[in-house]
C-alpha positions as YAML, in Angstrom:
chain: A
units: angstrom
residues:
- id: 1
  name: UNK
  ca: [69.97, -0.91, 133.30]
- id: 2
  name: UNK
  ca: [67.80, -3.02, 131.52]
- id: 3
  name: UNK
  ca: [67.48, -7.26, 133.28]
- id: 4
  name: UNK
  ca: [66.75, -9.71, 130.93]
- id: 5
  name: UNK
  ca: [65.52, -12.84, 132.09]
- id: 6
  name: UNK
  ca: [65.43, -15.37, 129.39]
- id: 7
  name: UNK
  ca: [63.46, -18.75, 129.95]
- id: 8
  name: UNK
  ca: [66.09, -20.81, 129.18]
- id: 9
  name: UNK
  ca: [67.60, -20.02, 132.41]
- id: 10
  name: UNK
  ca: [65.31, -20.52, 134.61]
- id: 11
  name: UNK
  ca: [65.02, -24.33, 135.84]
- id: 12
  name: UNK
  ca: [61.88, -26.51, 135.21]
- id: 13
  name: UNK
  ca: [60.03, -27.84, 138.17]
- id: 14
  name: UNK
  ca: [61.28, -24.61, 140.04]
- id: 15
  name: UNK
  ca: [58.50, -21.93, 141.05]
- id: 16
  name: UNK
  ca: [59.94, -18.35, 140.07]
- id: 17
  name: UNK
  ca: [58.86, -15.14, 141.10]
- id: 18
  name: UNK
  ca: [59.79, -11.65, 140.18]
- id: 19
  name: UNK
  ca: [59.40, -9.68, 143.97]
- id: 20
  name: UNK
  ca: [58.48, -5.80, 143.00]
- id: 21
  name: UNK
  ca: [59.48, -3.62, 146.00]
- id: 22
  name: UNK
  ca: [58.94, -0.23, 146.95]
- id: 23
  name: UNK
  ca: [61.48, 1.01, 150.41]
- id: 24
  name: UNK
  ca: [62.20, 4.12, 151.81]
- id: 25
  name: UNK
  ca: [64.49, 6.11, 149.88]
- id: 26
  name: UNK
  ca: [68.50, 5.86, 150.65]
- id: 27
  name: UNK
  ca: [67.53, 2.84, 151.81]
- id: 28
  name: UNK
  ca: [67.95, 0.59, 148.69]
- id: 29
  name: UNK
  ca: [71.65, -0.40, 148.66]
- id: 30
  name: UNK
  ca: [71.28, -1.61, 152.57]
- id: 31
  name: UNK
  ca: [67.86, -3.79, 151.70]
- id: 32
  name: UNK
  ca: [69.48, -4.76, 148.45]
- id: 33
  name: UNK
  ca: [72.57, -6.25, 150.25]
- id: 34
  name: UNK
  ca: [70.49, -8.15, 153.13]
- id: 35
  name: UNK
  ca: [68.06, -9.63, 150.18]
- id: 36
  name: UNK
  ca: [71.04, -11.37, 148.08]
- id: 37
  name: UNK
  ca: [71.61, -13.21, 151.64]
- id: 38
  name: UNK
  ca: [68.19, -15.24, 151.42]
- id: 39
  name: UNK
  ca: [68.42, -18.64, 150.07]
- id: 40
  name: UNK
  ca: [67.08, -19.31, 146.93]
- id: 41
  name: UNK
  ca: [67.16, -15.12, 145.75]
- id: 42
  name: UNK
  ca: [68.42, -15.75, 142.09]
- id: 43
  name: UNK
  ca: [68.75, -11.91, 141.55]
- id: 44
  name: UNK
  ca: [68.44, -8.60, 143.19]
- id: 45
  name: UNK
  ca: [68.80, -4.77, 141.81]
- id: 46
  name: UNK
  ca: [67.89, -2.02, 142.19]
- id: 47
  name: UNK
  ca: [65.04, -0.53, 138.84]
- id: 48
  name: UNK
  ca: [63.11, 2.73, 138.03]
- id: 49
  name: UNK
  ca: [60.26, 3.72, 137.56]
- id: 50
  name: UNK
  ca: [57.57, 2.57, 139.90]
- id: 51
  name: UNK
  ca: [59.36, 0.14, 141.90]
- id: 52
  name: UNK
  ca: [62.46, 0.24, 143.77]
- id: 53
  name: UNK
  ca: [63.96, -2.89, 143.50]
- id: 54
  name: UNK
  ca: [63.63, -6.54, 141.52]
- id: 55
  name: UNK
  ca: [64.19, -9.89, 143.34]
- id: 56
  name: UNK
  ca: [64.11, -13.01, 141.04]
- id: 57
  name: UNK
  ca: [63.41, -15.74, 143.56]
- id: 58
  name: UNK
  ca: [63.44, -19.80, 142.85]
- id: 59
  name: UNK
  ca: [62.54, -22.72, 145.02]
- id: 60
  name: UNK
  ca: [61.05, -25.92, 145.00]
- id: 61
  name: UNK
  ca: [57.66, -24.86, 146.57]
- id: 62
  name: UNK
  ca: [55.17, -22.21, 146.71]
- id: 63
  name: UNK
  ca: [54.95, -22.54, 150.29]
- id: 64
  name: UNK
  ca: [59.16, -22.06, 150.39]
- id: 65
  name: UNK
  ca: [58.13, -18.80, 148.15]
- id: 66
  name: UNK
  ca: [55.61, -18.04, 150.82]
- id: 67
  name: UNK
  ca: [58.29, -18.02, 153.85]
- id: 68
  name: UNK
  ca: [60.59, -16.16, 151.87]
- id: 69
  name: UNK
  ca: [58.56, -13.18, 150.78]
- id: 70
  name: UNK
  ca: [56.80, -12.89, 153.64]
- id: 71
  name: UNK
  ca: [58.96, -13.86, 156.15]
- id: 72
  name: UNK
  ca: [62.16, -12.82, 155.17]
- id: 73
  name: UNK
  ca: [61.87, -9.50, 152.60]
- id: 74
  name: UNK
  ca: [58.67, -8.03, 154.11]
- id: 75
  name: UNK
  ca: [60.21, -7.92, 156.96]
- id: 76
  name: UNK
  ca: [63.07, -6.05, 156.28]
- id: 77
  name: UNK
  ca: [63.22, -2.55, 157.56]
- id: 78
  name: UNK
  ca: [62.30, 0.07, 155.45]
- id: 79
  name: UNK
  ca: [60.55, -2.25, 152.80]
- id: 80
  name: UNK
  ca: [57.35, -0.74, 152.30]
- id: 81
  name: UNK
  ca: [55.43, -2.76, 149.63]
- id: 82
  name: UNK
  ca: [56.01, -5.53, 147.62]
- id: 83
  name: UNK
  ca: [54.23, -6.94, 144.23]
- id: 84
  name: UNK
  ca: [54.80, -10.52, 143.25]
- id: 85
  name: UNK
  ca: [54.91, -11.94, 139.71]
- id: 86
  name: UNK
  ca: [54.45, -15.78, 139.96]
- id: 87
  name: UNK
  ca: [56.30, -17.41, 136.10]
- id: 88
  name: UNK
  ca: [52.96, -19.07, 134.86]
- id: 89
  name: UNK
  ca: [54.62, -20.65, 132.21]
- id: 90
  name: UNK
  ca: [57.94, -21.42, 130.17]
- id: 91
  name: UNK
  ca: [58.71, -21.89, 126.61]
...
């Protein structure tokens, strides 16, 4: 599967991150379903290679991004790691 995410979609004035997580394995459907729950997750599958899953995430504030990551997906059982990718830029 192959996830395009093409700058046109993406909203200006909107921080976006791309959440990188590594879980226990079996346990990606299960973290995958209670992800899609959180407000303002855009996107959520599962990927190869050396991540698990892919969470697009937009909100109004970094500190909103903050709460979510940390708050909300950390905190999910079996999540063991996550990498964020703040969008610098859009053309």
């Amino acid at each position: 599967m192959y996830i395009m995410l093409q700058t046109s979609q993406l909203r200006k004035n909107i921080e976006t991150t791309c959440v990188m997580i590594n879980c226990e394995s079996g346990s990606e459907a299960r973290i995958i379903d209670e992800i899609r729950e959180i407000h303002g997750v855009k996107e959520c599958v599962r990927t190869t290679g050396p991540y698990d899953i892919l969470a697009i995430i937009e909100s109004n504030t970094v500190e909103s991004l903050k709460e979510i990551i940390e708050n909300n997906i950390r905190k999910i059982p079996h999540v063991n790691t996550t990498t964020t990718l703040v969008i610098a830029s859009r053309f």
